[in-house]
Coordinates of C-alpha atoms in Angstrom, one line a residue:
F28 CA -20.1 15.4 -21.4
S29 CA -19.1 16.3 -17.8
A30 CA -18.9 14.2 -14.7
R31 CA -21.7 16.2 -13.2
N32 CA -24.0 15.2 -16.1
L33 CA -23.0 11.6 -15.6
S34 CA -24.0 11.8 -11.9
Q35 CA -27.4 13.2 -12.8
T36 CA -27.9 10.5 -15.5
R37 CA -26.9 7.8 -12.9
L38 CA -29.4 9.2 -10.4
R39 CA -32.2 9.2 -12.9
S40 CA -31.4 5.8 -14.3
N41 CA -31.2 4.1 -10.9
S42 CA -34.2 5.8 -9.3
H43 CA -36.8 3.6 -11.1
G44 CA -39.4 6.3 -11.3
P45 CA -39.1 9.8 -9.7
L46 CA -36.9 12.4 -11.2
A47 CA -33.5 13.2 -9.5
Q48 CA -34.8 16.3 -7.6
D49 CA -37.8 14.3 -6.3
I50 CA -35.9 11.4 -5.0
S51 CA -33.1 13.7 -3.6
A52 CA -35.6 15.4 -1.3
E53 CA -36.4 12.1 0.4
L54 CA -32.9 10.9 1.0
T55 CA -29.9 12.1 3.1
Q56 CA -26.9 13.5 1.3
A57 CA -25.0 10.3 2.0
E58 CA -27.7 8.2 0.4
V59 CA -27.9 10.5 -2.7
N60 CA -24.1 10.2 -3.0
S61 CA -24.3 6.4 -2.8
I62 CA -26.8 6.3 -5.7
A63 CA -25.0 9.0 -7.8
P64 CA -21.5 9.7 -6.5
P65 CA -20.6 13.4 -7.3
A66 CA -16.9 12.5 -7.6
P67 CA -15.2 9.5 -9.3
I68 CA -14.2 6.3 -7.4
Y69 CA -11.4 4.2 -8.7
K70 CA -10.9 0.5 -7.8
I71 CA -7.4 -0.7 -8.4
V72 CA -6.2 -4.3 -7.9
L73 CA -2.6 -4.8 -6.9
T74 CA -1.6 -8.4 -7.7
G75 CA 1.3 -10.6 -8.8
G76 CA 3.6 -13.3 -7.5
P77 CA 5.1 -13.4 -4.0
C78 CA 7.6 -10.7 -3.1
G79 CA 6.6 -8.4 -6.0
G80 CA 6.1 -5.2 -4.0
K81 CA 2.3 -5.2 -3.4
T82 CA 2.5 -4.3 0.3
T83 CA 5.1 -1.5 -0.4
S84 CA 3.0 -0.2 -3.3
M85 CA -0.1 0.2 -1.1
A86 CA 1.9 1.9 1.6
R87 CA 3.3 4.4 -1.0
L88 CA 0.0 5.0 -2.8
S89 CA -2.2 5.7 0.2
P90 CA -0.4 8.9 1.5
Y91 CA 0.4 10.0 -2.1
L92 CA -3.2 10.0 -3.0
R93 CA -4.5 11.5 0.3
E94 CA -2.0 14.4 0.1
R95 CA -3.6 15.2 -3.3
G96 CA -7.2 15.3 -2.1
F97 CA -8.4 11.6 -2.5
E98 CA -10.1 9.5 0.1
V99 CA -8.3 6.1 0.2
I100 CA -9.3 2.8 1.7
T101 CA -7.2 -0.4 1.4
C102 CA -9.0 -3.8 1.1
P103 CA -7.0 -6.7 2.5
E104 CA -6.5 -10.1 0.9
A105 CA -9.4 -12.4 2.0
F106 CA -7.3 -15.6 1.9
S107 CA -4.7 -14.1 4.2
L108 CA -7.4 -13.1 6.6
L109 CA -8.6 -16.7 6.8
V110 CA -5.1 -18.0 7.4
N111 CA -4.2 -15.4 9.9
N112 CA -7.3 -16.2 11.9
G113 CA -6.7 -19.9 12.2
M114 CA -7.3 -21.7 8.9
A115 CA -4.4 -24.1 8.2
F116 CA -3.2 -24.8 4.7
D117 CA -4.0 -28.4 5.1
Y118 CA -7.7 -27.5 5.1
L119 CA -7.4 -27.3 1.3
S120 CA -6.8 -31.0 1.0
A121 CA -8.4 -32.3 4.2
V122 CA -11.7 -33.1 2.5
K123 CA -12.5 -33.8 -1.1
G124 CA -13.8 -30.5 -2.7
M125 CA -12.5 -28.4 0.2
D126 CA -10.5 -26.2 -2.1
I127 CA -13.6 -25.1 -4.0
V128 CA -15.4 -24.4 -0.7
V129 CA -12.4 -22.3 0.5
Q130 CA -12.2 -20.3 -2.8
D131 CA -16.0 -19.8 -2.7
T132 CA -15.6 -18.4 0.9
V133 CA -12.7 -16.2 -0.2
M134 CA -14.9 -14.7 -3.0
D135 CA -17.7 -14.1 -0.6
M136 CA -15.4 -12.3 1.8
Q137 CA -13.7 -10.3 -0.9
I138 CA -16.9 -9.1 -2.5
G139 CA -18.4 -8.2 0.9
M140 CA -15.3 -6.1 1.9
E141 CA -14.9 -4.4 -1.5
D142 CA -18.6 -3.6 -1.8
G143 CA -18.8 -2.3 1.8
F144 CA -15.7 -0.1 1.4
E145 CA -16.9 1.2 -1.9
R146 CA -20.3 2.1 -0.4
V147 CA -18.6 4.1 2.3
L148 CA -16.5 5.9 -0.3
R149 CA -19.4 6.7 -2.5
A150 CA -21.4 8.1 0.5
R151 CA -18.4 10.3 1.4
G152 CA -18.9 12.2 -1.9
K153 CA -15.2 13.0 -2.6
P154 CA -12.8 11.7 -5.2
A155 CA -11.7 8.3 -3.9
V156 CA -9.5 5.3 -4.5
L157 CA -10.1 1.7 -3.3
L158 CA -6.8 -0.2 -3.3
C159 CA -7.4 -4.0 -3.3
D160 CA -4.8 -6.5 -2.2
R161 CA -5.6 -9.0 -5.0
G162 CA -9.0 -9.2 -6.8
L163 CA -11.6 -11.8 -7.5
M164 CA -9.8 -13.3 -10.6
D165 CA -6.8 -14.2 -8.5
G166 CA -8.5 -17.3 -7.2
S167 CA -8.5 -18.8 -10.7
A168 CA -4.7 -19.0 -10.6
Y169 CA -4.9 -21.4 -7.6
M170 CA -7.6 -23.7 -9.0
K171 CA -7.8 -26.3 -11.8
E172 CA -9.8 -24.9 -14.7
E173 CA -12.6 -27.4 -14.3
D174 CA -12.9 -26.5 -10.6
W175 CA -13.0 -22.8 -11.4
N176 CA -15.7 -23.3 -14.0
K177 CA -17.7 -25.3 -11.4
L178 CA -17.4 -22.4 -9.0
M179 CA -18.5 -19.9 -11.7
Q180 CA -21.5 -22.1 -12.5
K181 CA -22.4 -22.4 -8.8
R182 CA -22.3 -18.6 -8.4
E183 CA -24.3 -18.2 -11.6
I184 CA -21.6 -16.0 -13.2
G185 CA -22.0 -16.3 -16.9
C186 CA -19.0 -14.2 -17.9
V187 CA -15.8 -13.6 -16.0
S188 CA -15.8 -10.0 -17.3
E189 CA -18.2 -9.3 -14.4
L190 CA -15.3 -10.2 -12.1
R191 CA -12.6 -8.4 -14.1
E192 CA -13.2 -5.2 -16.1
G193 CA -16.8 -5.0 -15.0
R194 CA -15.6 -4.5 -11.4
Y195 CA -12.1 -2.9 -11.4
N196 CA -10.8 0.2 -13.2
A197 CA -7.3 -1.1 -13.4
V198 CA -5.1 -4.1 -12.5
F199 CA -1.5 -3.6 -11.5
H200 CA 0.6 -6.8 -11.8
L201 CA 3.8 -6.6 -9.8
V202 CA 6.1 -9.3 -11.1
T203 CA 7.7 -11.4 -8.4
A204 CA 11.3 -10.7 -7.5
A205 CA 12.0 -14.4 -8.3
E206 CA 11.6 -13.3 -11.9
G207 CA 14.5 -10.9 -12.8
A208 CA 15.6 -9.9 -9.2
E209 CA 16.3 -13.3 -7.7
E210 CA 18.8 -12.0 -5.2
Y211 CA 16.0 -9.9 -3.5
Y212 CA 13.4 -12.7 -3.3
T213 CA 12.3 -13.2 0.3
L214 CA 9.1 -14.2 2.2
E215 CA 10.0 -12.6 5.5
N216 CA 7.4 -9.9 5.1
N217 CA 4.5 -12.3 4.7
A218 CA 4.1 -15.3 7.0
V219 CA 1.2 -16.7 4.9
R220 CA 3.5 -17.3 1.8
T221 CA 5.9 -20.2 1.7
E222 CA 6.7 -20.5 -2.0
S223 CA 10.1 -21.4 -3.5
P224 CA 11.5 -19.2 -6.3
E225 CA 10.4 -21.8 -8.9
L226 CA 6.9 -21.9 -7.5
A227 CA 6.8 -18.1 -7.2
R228 CA 7.6 -17.7 -10.9
S229 CA 4.9 -20.3 -11.8
L230 CA 2.2 -18.6 -9.6
D231 CA 3.2 -15.2 -11.0
S232 CA 2.6 -16.4 -14.6
M233 CA -0.7 -18.0 -13.7
T234 CA -1.9 -14.9 -11.8
L235 CA -1.0 -12.7 -14.8
N236 CA -2.9 -15.0 -17.2
A237 CA -5.9 -14.8 -14.9
W238 CA -6.3 -11.1 -15.7
V239 CA -5.7 -11.2 -19.5
G240 CA -8.5 -9.3 -21.1
H241 CA -8.7 -6.4 -18.6
P242 CA -8.2 -3.2 -20.8
S243 CA -6.1 -1.6 -18.0
L244 CA -3.8 -4.5 -17.1
K245 CA -0.4 -2.9 -16.3
I246 CA 2.7 -5.0 -15.7
F247 CA 5.5 -3.8 -13.6
D248 CA 8.6 -6.0 -14.1
N249 CA 12.0 -6.0 -12.5
S250 CA 13.9 -4.5 -15.4
T251 CA 14.7 -1.5 -13.1
D252 CA 15.7 -1.3 -9.5
F253 CA 12.9 -1.6 -6.8
E254 CA 12.6 2.1 -6.1
T255 CA 12.1 2.9 -9.8
K256 CA 9.5 0.0 -10.0
M257 CA 7.6 1.7 -7.1
Q258 CA 7.8 5.1 -8.9
R259 CA 6.4 3.5 -12.0
V260 CA 3.4 2.2 -9.9
V261 CA 2.9 5.7 -8.5
E262 CA 3.1 7.4 -11.9
E263 CA 0.6 4.9 -13.5
T264 CA -1.8 5.5 -10.6
A265 CA -1.5 9.3 -11.1
R266 CA -2.3 8.9 -14.8
L267 CA -5.3 6.7 -14.0
V268 CA -6.9 9.2 -11.6
G269 CA -6.0 12.3 -13.7
L270 CA -3.0 13.7 -11.8
P271 CA 0.1 15.2 -13.4
T272 CA 2.7 12.5 -14.1
H273 CA 6.0 12.0 -15.8
L274 CA 4.6 8.9 -17.5
Q275 CA 4.0 10.5 -20.9
K276 CA 3.6 7.4 -22.9
V277 CA 1.7 4.3 -21.9
T278 CA 1.4 2.4 -25.1
T279 CA 3.2 2.2 -28.4
K280 CA 1.0 1.6 -31.5
F281 CA 1.9 -0.3 -34.6
L282 CA 0.0 -0.7 -37.9
L283 CA -0.6 -4.4 -38.8
K284 CA -0.8 -5.6 -42.3
K285 CA -3.7 -7.8 -41.5
E286 CA -5.8 -9.3 -38.7
P287 CA -3.8 -11.9 -36.7
D288 CA -4.5 -15.5 -37.3
L289 CA -5.4 -16.9 -33.9
S290 CA -4.4 -20.4 -35.0
S291 CA -0.8 -19.1 -35.3
F292 CA -0.6 -18.1 -31.7
P293 CA 1.7 -20.4 -29.6
R294 CA -0.2 -22.8 -27.4
E295 CA 1.2 -21.2 -24.2
V296 CA -0.1 -17.7 -25.2
A297 CA -3.4 -17.0 -23.3
F298 CA -5.7 -14.6 -25.2
Q299 CA -9.2 -13.1 -24.9
I300 CA -11.5 -11.8 -27.6
F301 CA -13.9 -9.0 -27.4
E302 CA -16.3 -6.9 -29.5
V303 CA -16.2 -3.2 -28.6
E304 CA -18.8 -0.5 -29.4
K305 CA -17.5 3.1 -28.8
V306 CA -19.9 6.0 -28.9
Y307 CA -18.9 9.6 -28.7
L308 CA -21.1 12.0 -26.7
Y309 CA -22.1 15.6 -27.4
E310 CA -19.6 18.0 -25.9
E311 CA -20.6 20.3 -23.1
N312 CA -17.8 22.7 -22.4
E313 CA -19.4 24.9 -19.7
D314 CA -17.1 23.2 -17.1
V315 CA -13.9 23.8 -19.1
S316 CA -12.2 26.8 -17.6
Q317 CA -8.6 25.7 -17.5
E318 CA -6.5 27.7 -19.9
N319 CA -4.1 24.8 -20.5
V320 CA -6.9 22.5 -21.8
L321 CA -6.6 22.2 -25.6
K322 CA -9.5 19.8 -26.2
E323 CA -12.0 17.8 -24.2
Y324 CA -14.3 15.0 -25.2
S325 CA -16.0 11.9 -23.8
F326 CA -17.3 8.6 -24.9
I327 CA -19.1 5.5 -23.6
R328 CA -18.0 1.9 -24.4
K329 CA -19.7 -1.5 -24.5
R330 CA -17.2 -4.4 -24.3
T331 CA -18.6 -7.8 -25.0
S332 CA -16.6 -11.0 -24.3
L333 CA -16.6 -13.7 -26.9
R334 CA -16.0 -17.4 -26.3
K335 CA -13.6 -19.1 -28.7
S336 CA -16.6 -20.4 -30.5
G337 CA -17.6 -16.8 -31.3
K338 CA -20.6 -16.8 -29.0
E339 CA -21.2 -13.8 -26.7
S340 CA -20.8 -14.4 -23.0
G341 CA -21.5 -11.0 -21.5
S342 CA -20.9 -7.3 -21.7
V343 CA -19.5 -4.6 -19.4
Y344 CA -19.9 -0.8 -19.8
G345 CA -17.7 2.2 -19.2
W346 CA -17.6 6.0 -19.5
T347 CA -14.4 7.9 -20.3
S348 CA -13.6 11.7 -20.3
V349 CA -10.4 12.8 -22.1
Q350 CA -8.6 16.1 -21.8
K351 CA -5.8 17.0 -24.2
M352 CA -3.5 19.5 -22.6
K353 CA -1.5 22.2 -24.3
D354 CA 1.7 20.8 -22.8
G355 CA 1.1 17.5 -24.6
Q356 CA -0.3 15.5 -21.7
R357 CA -3.5 13.4 -22.1
I358 CA -5.6 13.1 -19.0
E359 CA -8.3 10.4 -18.9
K360 CA -11.0 9.8 -16.3
K361 CA -12.9 6.5 -16.4
R362 CA -15.9 5.1 -14.6
I363 CA -17.6 1.7 -14.8
I364 CA -21.3 2.2 -15.5
T365 CA -24.4 0.0 -15.8
K366 CA -26.2 -1.1 -18.9
R367 CA -29.1 1.2 -17.9
E368 CA -26.7 4.1 -17.7
Y369 CA -25.1 3.2 -21.0
L370 CA -28.4 3.2 -22.8
S371 CA -29.4 6.5 -21.2
L372 CA -26.1 8.1 -22.3
F373 CA -26.4 6.6 -25.7
N374 CA -29.4 8.9 -26.4
N375 CA -27.0 11.8 -25.8
R376 CA -24.5 10.6 -28.4
D377 CA -23.1 13.0 -31.1
K378 CA -25.0 11.8 -34.1
T379 CA -22.5 13.6 -36.4
R380 CA -19.9 11.1 -35.5
H381 CA -19.6 7.4 -36.4
I382 CA -20.1 4.7 -33.8
V383 CA -16.8 2.9 -33.7
R384 CA -17.0 -0.9 -33.7
Q385 CA -14.0 -3.1 -33.2
K386 CA -12.9 -6.6 -32.5
R387 CA -10.1 -6.8 -29.9
I388 CA -7.7 -9.5 -29.1
S389 CA -5.9 -9.2 -25.7
F390 CA -2.8 -11.4 -24.9
L391 CA 0.5 -11.5 -23.1
W392 CA 3.9 -12.1 -24.5
N393 CA 7.2 -12.1 -22.6
I394 CA 5.6 -10.3 -19.6
Q395 CA 4.2 -7.6 -21.9
S396 CA 0.5 -6.7 -22.4
F397 CA -0.7 -6.4 -26.0
N398 CA -4.1 -5.5 -27.5
V399 CA -5.0 -5.8 -31.2
H400 CA -7.8 -3.4 -32.3
V401 CA -9.4 -4.7 -35.5
F402 CA -11.7 -1.9 -36.7
K403 CA -14.9 -3.0 -38.3
E404 CA -16.7 0.3 -38.6
P405 CA -16.2 3.0 -39.9
S406 CA -12.9 1.7 -41.4
D407 CA -11.1 -1.7 -41.6
V408 CA -7.7 -0.9 -40.2
C409 CA -5.8 -3.1 -37.7
I410 CA -3.7 -1.6 -35.0
L411 CA -1.5 -3.2 -32.3
H412 CA -1.3 -1.4 -28.8
A413 CA 1.8 -2.6 -26.9
Q414 CA 2.5 -1.6 -23.3
V415 CA 5.8 0.1 -22.8
R416 CA 7.6 1.9 -20.0
S417 CA 8.4 5.6 -20.3
S418 CA 9.6 6.9 -17.0
P419 CA 12.9 7.9 -15.6
G420 CA 15.3 5.0 -15.6
S421 CA 13.3 2.7 -17.8
G422 CA 13.5 1.8 -21.5
D423 CA 11.1 2.3 -24.4
T424 CA 11.4 -1.0 -26.3
V425 CA 8.8 -3.6 -27.3
D426 CA 9.6 -7.3 -27.6
M427 CA 7.5 -7.9 -30.7
P428 CA 5.7 -11.3 -31.1
S429 CA 6.9 -13.1 -34.2
F430 CA 3.4 -14.3 -35.0
L431 CA 2.2 -10.8 -35.9
D432 CA 2.6 -9.2 -39.3
V433 CA 3.7 -5.7 -38.5
D434 CA 3.7 -3.0 -41.1
R435 CA 5.2 0.0 -39.3
L436 CA 5.3 2.0 -36.1
I437 CA 2.5 4.6 -35.7
T438 CA 4.1 7.9 -34.6
D439 CA 2.8 11.1 -33.0
S440 CA 2.9 12.9 -36.3
V441 CA 0.0 14.8 -37.8
E442 CA -0.2 12.4 -40.6
D443 CA -0.7 9.5 -38.2
E444 CA -3.5 11.1 -36.2
I445 CA -6.0 9.3 -38.5
Y446 CA -5.1 6.1 -36.7
G447 CA -6.7 7.3 -33.4
A448 CA -10.3 6.2 -32.8
Y449 CA -11.4 9.8 -32.2
Q450 CA -10.4 10.7 -35.7

């Protein structure tokens, strides 16, 4: 199901009446593009503790992407804009409740900038990337949980998924140099930051926990030198937007003997629970002309957040296109879509294939990202996805949590193909 078909579906589902060709005749090309962008737009959050490499990463990624045909806009950090334009740090404690007012203002500014920049990129009509210096969930790392919940209630946000995977395609967490590269920890490149190494490590951990649950949360630690760390960021970005990359493997999969018992998780391990519905679409191969493409398919996904009580708190929706290349590479293109678009595309599903339903558990362990996929339909297998590094100069190991009952590693063999959702 091609990107062109998705754009037409988006135009129809958002038009509230006239068919695509009718409404197109009444709008400028930029307005049509804004409703149904003809090319993908990727929103990437770069976050992490102080002195992790966010500024350098944005400086590297912008020319890299532009040289390869992408439009790029960088969105600045809203809190830094406030401070750089006169807001003193003591504002946060000057009046009772001031910290909530400041974070509410930061969120207003961040949403306004991100939405405005995205609107410009959509209207442009070319493949584009919006690089965000921190994202909306970062504010939760700097607030007490009860204050954050008050802010969510005030803004009538029922589920934080709206601020997380419902808004951003990927989150890149660059671990502070104070964790693993202490000799390089400095604040000279950011006058807004004043954290000691101890506080930097604490903030890094809280920021990372704030994004637990995003399906494309990628962690870039300091196990390599800084230059290799930056190369890993570039390679992961290339993989996300469908460019050739040396990053051949993103996750390692393990077969679990049984579904994890959440009560056995250590208290300090933050986790999120989701229900996932994955629906495969009919294949339309008229656009596939590349000789090196071995197979192409697409699917839509509904991801519903669950509270620890088991009650649903909200859903987000996505569309993914996958190309399996003859050289072994797997190229994915993803878009965040609306509920209306999801239901429209659902009618185009391949009825010869099962609808895949899973329970997913996302958590962090020793600065690694893990996702447990508990298949409910059509099978009852339980698979662990563990983020690993696989680029020049980095290792390939997984620090396995002791509270998981692992059966064995899932390999790339033909026999283990049955453990892929597509199969």
